[in-house]
XYZ file of C-alpha atoms in Angstrom:
412
model
C -153.091 -35.185 146.207
C -153.822 -34.328 142.598
C -154.135 -36.505 139.563
C -155.031 -34.133 136.769
C -154.050 -34.805 133.173
C -151.655 -32.232 131.661
C -151.064 -32.422 127.928
C -148.098 -34.397 126.652
C -146.995 -33.873 123.054
C -150.246 -33.446 121.171
C -153.441 -33.065 123.147
C -154.381 -36.702 122.749
C -151.415 -37.927 124.846
C -151.220 -37.275 128.563
C -149.098 -38.236 131.531
C -150.492 -37.759 135.022
C -148.889 -36.994 138.371
C -150.148 -39.920 140.328
C -150.400 -42.967 140.246
C -147.544 -47.968 141.655
C -147.767 -49.843 144.065
C -146.526 -51.001 147.283
C -144.669 -53.299 145.158
C -142.136 -54.909 147.373
C -141.456 -58.602 147.550
C -141.958 -59.725 151.130
C -139.061 -61.308 152.948
C -139.412 -64.493 154.934
C -141.387 -63.940 158.098
C -141.024 -65.393 161.563
C -143.870 -67.569 162.873
C -146.734 -65.697 164.514
C -146.346 -65.373 168.272
C -148.639 -67.352 170.502
C -151.949 -65.637 171.083
C -151.763 -63.489 167.968
C -155.049 -62.871 166.110
C -155.955 -65.391 163.456
C -154.421 -64.387 160.148
C -155.927 -64.711 156.706
C -155.166 -67.889 154.879
C -151.988 -67.556 152.810
C -150.071 -69.948 150.640
C -147.480 -71.955 152.479
C -144.794 -70.768 150.083
C -145.233 -67.182 151.288
C -146.441 -65.569 148.025
C -150.091 -65.165 147.185
C -150.352 -65.184 143.406
C -153.756 -63.513 143.584
C -152.136 -60.479 145.180
C -149.332 -60.588 142.607
C -151.972 -60.553 139.869
C -153.810 -57.586 141.417
C -150.565 -55.629 141.798
C -149.533 -56.269 138.189
C -153.008 -55.356 136.921
C -152.998 -52.165 138.991
C -149.608 -51.153 137.646
C -150.592 -51.774 134.036
C -153.798 -49.775 134.534
C -151.795 -46.851 135.964
C -149.642 -46.643 132.827
C -152.652 -47.147 130.553
C -154.659 -44.429 132.280
C -151.847 -41.882 132.343
C -151.495 -42.191 128.593
C -155.133 -42.506 127.544
C -156.653 -40.231 130.186
C -160.013 -41.995 130.107
C -161.960 -40.898 133.185
C -163.775 -44.228 133.515
C -160.595 -46.290 133.968
C -160.258 -45.551 137.728
C -163.866 -46.711 138.045
C -163.204 -50.004 136.284
C -160.179 -50.652 138.493
C -159.108 -48.185 141.228
C -155.402 -49.000 141.111
C -154.224 -46.741 143.900
C -156.678 -48.063 146.462
C -155.787 -51.632 145.503
C -152.063 -50.987 145.767
C -152.363 -49.319 149.164
C -154.449 -52.254 150.393
C -151.840 -54.771 149.225
C -149.137 -52.733 150.916
C -151.082 -52.625 154.170
C -151.518 -56.386 154.003
C -147.776 -56.932 153.623
C -146.997 -54.482 156.423
C -149.317 -56.335 158.814
C -147.568 -59.562 157.881
C -144.119 -58.065 158.392
C -145.003 -56.500 161.742
C -144.781 -59.883 163.400
C -141.157 -58.776 163.661
C -139.961 -55.725 165.681
C -141.560 -52.551 164.244
C -138.310 -50.594 164.026
C -136.735 -53.371 162.000
C -139.738 -53.578 159.663
C -139.982 -49.814 159.080
C -136.242 -49.590 158.441
C -136.464 -52.465 155.961
C -139.350 -50.880 154.053
C -137.548 -47.547 153.836
C -134.409 -49.310 152.653
C -136.367 -50.847 149.777
C -138.263 -47.662 148.921
C -135.592 -44.969 148.933
C -132.691 -46.118 146.681
C -134.843 -46.172 143.504
C -136.008 -42.650 144.410
C -132.410 -41.537 144.929
C -131.437 -42.777 141.474
C -134.388 -40.949 139.917
C -133.420 -37.798 141.814
C -129.746 -38.038 140.882
C -130.650 -38.117 137.189
C -133.658 -35.791 137.272
C -132.338 -33.101 139.613
C -129.029 -33.037 137.731
C -130.939 -32.415 134.508
C -132.955 -29.629 136.151
C -129.810 -27.959 137.461
C -128.153 -28.137 134.045
C -131.170 -26.286 132.631
C -130.741 -23.472 135.116
C -132.941 -24.512 138.027
C -131.837 -23.080 141.351
C -132.808 -20.950 144.356
C -135.238 -18.132 143.712
C -133.848 -15.016 145.339
C -137.297 -13.474 145.725
C -138.849 -16.521 147.361
C -136.760 -17.588 150.366
C -133.805 -19.270 148.639
C -132.757 -20.887 151.916
C -135.899 -23.018 151.893
C -134.998 -24.296 148.425
C -131.947 -26.049 149.853
C -133.959 -27.455 152.756
C -136.683 -28.792 150.467
C -134.114 -30.616 148.345
C -133.870 -33.011 151.292
C -137.269 -34.375 150.231
C -135.434 -36.069 147.361
C -133.566 -38.010 150.054
C -136.420 -38.755 152.469
C -139.793 -37.681 150.999
C -141.679 -36.580 154.088
C -143.083 -33.941 151.731
C -143.322 -33.622 147.960
C -139.822 -33.181 146.465
C -139.377 -29.832 144.679
C -138.921 -29.643 140.922
C -138.415 -27.033 138.221
C -141.715 -26.067 136.630
C -141.934 -25.085 132.989
C -138.576 -26.416 131.814
C -138.186 -26.683 128.081
C -137.678 -30.143 126.660
C -135.337 -31.354 123.943
C -136.909 -30.842 120.538
C -137.997 -34.101 118.997
C -136.921 -36.157 122.003
C -138.731 -35.074 125.155
C -141.535 -32.561 125.599
C -141.700 -29.374 127.638
C -142.233 -29.374 131.396
C -140.553 -32.770 131.655
C -139.561 -32.095 135.291
C -143.229 -31.926 136.308
C -143.834 -35.266 134.626
C -140.802 -36.750 136.375
C -141.948 -35.544 139.786
C -145.633 -36.299 139.279
C -145.658 -39.884 140.608
C -143.718 -38.959 143.740
C -146.885 -38.184 145.706
C -147.344 -41.931 146.057
C -143.831 -42.411 147.424
C -144.515 -39.725 150.026
C -147.888 -41.214 150.983
C -146.455 -44.735 151.144
C -143.640 -43.585 153.428
C -146.078 -42.035 155.886
C -148.294 -45.121 155.867
C -145.242 -47.251 156.652
C -144.271 -44.996 159.557
C -147.824 -45.075 160.946
C -148.337 -48.803 160.424
C -147.258 -50.014 163.892
C -149.867 -47.704 165.473
C -152.484 -48.524 162.851
C -152.049 -52.256 163.411
C -152.547 -51.846 167.151
C -155.679 -49.797 166.467
C -156.997 -52.416 164.024
C -156.593 -55.137 166.624
C -158.267 -53.063 169.342
C -161.039 -51.311 167.348
C -161.075 -52.751 163.822
C -164.176 -51.168 162.336
C -163.668 -47.777 163.931
C -160.100 -47.731 162.578
C -161.246 -48.745 159.091
C -164.002 -46.132 159.038
C -161.957 -43.247 160.495
C -160.187 -42.174 157.253
C -163.461 -42.178 155.297
C -165.193 -40.141 157.987
C -162.279 -37.696 157.880
C -162.509 -37.479 154.084
C -166.231 -36.753 154.329
C -165.587 -34.088 156.956
C -163.175 -32.358 154.563
C -165.575 -32.718 151.620
C -168.520 -31.143 153.433
C -166.497 -28.430 155.143
C -166.930 -29.747 158.669
C -163.197 -29.474 159.267
C -160.320 -27.934 157.340
C -156.564 -28.376 157.265
C -154.925 -25.373 158.938
C -151.397 -25.899 157.612
C -150.757 -25.923 153.867
C -147.568 -27.955 154.171
C -149.426 -30.997 155.501
C -152.484 -30.652 153.283
C -151.415 -33.356 150.818
C -150.370 -35.781 153.534
C -153.692 -35.588 155.356
C -155.732 -35.660 152.145
C -153.949 -38.805 150.969
C -154.445 -40.468 154.350
C -158.162 -39.660 154.378
C -158.563 -40.868 150.786
C -156.601 -44.130 150.903
C -156.136 -44.829 154.606
C -159.184 -47.102 154.756
C -157.732 -49.237 151.944
C -154.409 -49.583 153.773
C -156.201 -50.550 156.984
C -158.450 -52.990 155.088
C -155.327 -54.762 153.892
C -154.171 -55.035 157.490
C -157.575 -56.281 158.625
C -157.524 -58.953 155.934
C -154.115 -60.175 157.076
C -155.335 -60.251 160.689
C -158.325 -62.375 159.730
C -160.846 -59.718 160.751
C -162.667 -59.625 157.418
C -162.961 -63.406 157.393
C -164.857 -63.396 160.680
C -167.855 -61.416 159.458
C -170.819 -63.238 157.837
C -170.177 -63.929 154.175
C -173.313 -62.109 152.971
C -172.448 -58.786 154.641
C -169.741 -57.539 152.262
C -171.595 -58.300 148.986
C -174.623 -56.546 150.463
C -172.908 -53.438 151.831
C -169.997 -52.773 149.444
C -172.134 -52.033 146.326
C -174.158 -49.485 148.291
C -170.954 -47.725 149.389
C -169.689 -47.755 145.799
C -172.936 -46.259 144.488
C -172.749 -43.547 147.149
C -169.215 -42.725 146.016
C -170.277 -42.468 142.377
C -173.336 -40.396 143.262
C -171.131 -37.934 145.110
C -168.549 -37.899 142.283
C -171.155 -37.121 139.626
C -172.473 -34.354 141.849
C -168.970 -32.858 141.888
C -168.637 -32.830 138.098
C -167.090 -36.241 137.431
C -166.208 -36.216 133.731
C -163.311 -36.371 131.295
C -160.595 -34.017 132.546
C -162.126 -33.907 136.022
C -162.183 -37.496 137.099
C -162.304 -39.529 140.285
C -158.769 -38.602 141.297
C -159.853 -34.966 141.610
C -162.692 -35.886 143.989
C -161.092 -37.313 147.167
C -164.291 -38.305 149.003
C -165.712 -40.046 145.933
C -162.374 -41.759 145.415
C -162.271 -42.837 149.070
C -165.740 -44.449 148.931
C -165.289 -46.132 145.552
C -161.797 -47.446 146.329
C -162.881 -48.711 149.750
C -165.873 -50.586 148.304
C -163.842 -52.125 145.487
C -161.016 -53.208 147.766
C -163.516 -54.646 150.246
C -165.007 -56.832 147.504
C -161.625 -57.895 146.122
C -160.407 -58.934 149.573
C -163.699 -60.605 150.427
C -163.626 -62.837 147.350
C -159.847 -63.278 147.362
C -158.752 -66.821 146.629
C -155.366 -68.013 147.843
C -153.328 -69.058 144.829
C -150.176 -71.059 145.416
C -150.160 -71.859 141.691
C -151.531 -69.845 138.808
C -154.969 -70.734 137.451
C -154.658 -72.255 133.997
C -155.870 -69.063 132.307
C -153.057 -67.000 133.852
C -150.176 -69.436 133.500
C -148.975 -67.955 130.174
C -148.568 -64.589 131.955
C -146.406 -65.926 134.806
C -143.157 -64.327 133.624
C -144.809 -60.986 132.829
C -146.595 -60.759 136.179
C -143.414 -61.747 138.013
C -141.476 -59.052 136.147
C -144.055 -56.360 136.925
C -144.026 -57.264 140.623
C -140.244 -57.423 140.792
C -139.775 -54.031 139.135
C -142.915 -52.190 140.225
C -141.062 -49.301 141.883
C -138.906 -48.721 138.819
C -141.890 -48.893 136.464
C -143.919 -46.544 138.605
C -141.183 -43.954 139.052
C -140.189 -43.795 135.385
C -143.441 -44.431 133.517
C -144.466 -40.768 133.177
C -141.170 -39.872 131.517
C -141.501 -42.925 129.274
C -144.944 -41.725 128.186
C -143.566 -38.254 127.477
C -140.658 -39.649 125.449
C -142.921 -41.959 123.449
C -145.493 -39.234 122.705
C -142.837 -36.698 121.694
C -141.073 -39.098 119.339
C -144.346 -40.318 117.821
C -145.454 -36.765 117.124
C -142.353 -36.216 114.988
C -143.990 -38.385 112.339
C -146.330 -35.468 111.597
C -143.312 -33.817 109.923
C -143.274 -36.537 107.256
C -145.625 -35.562 104.441
C -146.685 -39.047 103.471
C -147.593 -39.841 107.072
C -149.927 -36.911 107.732
C -151.381 -37.035 104.237
C -152.278 -40.730 104.233
C -151.943 -42.027 107.787
C -153.234 -39.221 109.984
C -155.641 -41.709 111.572
C -152.650 -43.687 112.809
C -150.766 -40.614 114.040
C -153.825 -39.555 116.035
C -154.057 -42.938 117.742
C -152.619 -43.478 121.218
C -152.197 -47.231 120.789
C -148.814 -47.078 119.011
C -147.641 -44.676 121.719
C -148.622 -47.259 124.329
C -146.368 -49.812 122.636
C -143.476 -47.343 122.510
C -144.088 -46.448 126.149
C -143.731 -50.044 127.294
C -140.618 -50.377 125.159
C -139.081 -47.443 127.014
C -140.260 -48.890 130.322
C -138.454 -52.094 129.401
C -135.274 -50.067 128.867
C -135.731 -48.467 132.305
C -136.131 -51.908 133.859
C -132.773 -52.950 132.412
C -130.989 -49.667 133.146
C -132.367 -48.846 136.599
C -134.222 -51.854 137.972
C -131.147 -53.481 139.518
C -131.331 -50.838 142.266
C -134.421 -52.609 143.618
C -132.395 -55.792 143.968
C -129.614 -54.016 145.845
C -132.168 -52.311 148.098
C -133.685 -55.709 148.915
C -130.212 -57.241 149.461
C -130.575 -59.531 146.454
C -128.152 -60.251 143.637
C -128.826 -57.757 140.817
C -130.818 -59.139 137.885
C -131.481 -57.293 134.633
C -134.766 -59.008 133.731
C -136.288 -60.817 136.755
C -138.997 -63.150 135.504
C -138.541 -65.788 138.180
C -136.823 -68.198 135.791
C -133.503 -69.574 136.952
C -130.826 -70.093 134.363
């Protein structure tokens, strides 16, 4: 898993192959079977607004970080760890139903938005001349295209494609494919969830600790990954697996059974250890936490542990957040669409903004404005809004809901 920051437009704008969410609205669940472990307290209505708030905040931070590229942003709020934890929590809740049914339902919600992205993106790549490389096993090219259908591995893309002058920058295919690592990782977590939930119930703390121990073993060279094709899958599991399992443990009520003083005492020490390791590995601008898997694993785990430990259960929004109800609902309802398309939106916004340098009066008198990333952020969210309208309805169809162009939870 890589999360480096390639240049977009001018050097000040960047879009990163990352980082959204396990952003699926849970369906109604059957009552827990008799004898099941005590679950975490949840609102009777089925939605926990605290989790909705965390998911929306994580998604906004992903977009903000991929444009600004500030290395400290993943420290302030480790979005990917939070999103994997929320996804694990929802999976544990859903697995009160038959596992095959749950896994099939999650895949049904995940894949159609990816297919739409692939239909548009791969078509554009092909029109620009992308195709099998005769010197590099062209048969495998056709096989790997299947990852655009079911992403067991990273879908292939055309590197180095030229953009459209004044509209979209060069290497746009890499920006389009960048976020797909999360889709791949999420799919594997979903497939493993029935086994992980059984392990959490049988050996909770050993299961939570196992991914971090594995990440440390990779970091210090104790073990290595023998097969290159599964390198990313195993690295992502070792980095974020503990967060996914923590979400499951929270849903099962395991975290609530430990003494209240333990987490606030232990989590900061784990976080400090993660930062200490990251700084030792050259944590800085351009080489941030996403490039240091073990540091990311420790910091994300500690942050998620604290967020779940202090988590309130909101059936209604606190007064301070009520004005943001529609926005948070929209971000949760269209999180897959936003995540899949946000890199391209950043690239479009940065490319169009940079055209203003060709206007004499702008660079002569307003260079300070042209060098700022804040206007680009506004343009980016405008383009994201267009993507929500144009492509977001696929999420409704995937969830077997009536398509809605702008789902803010308000009934007409």
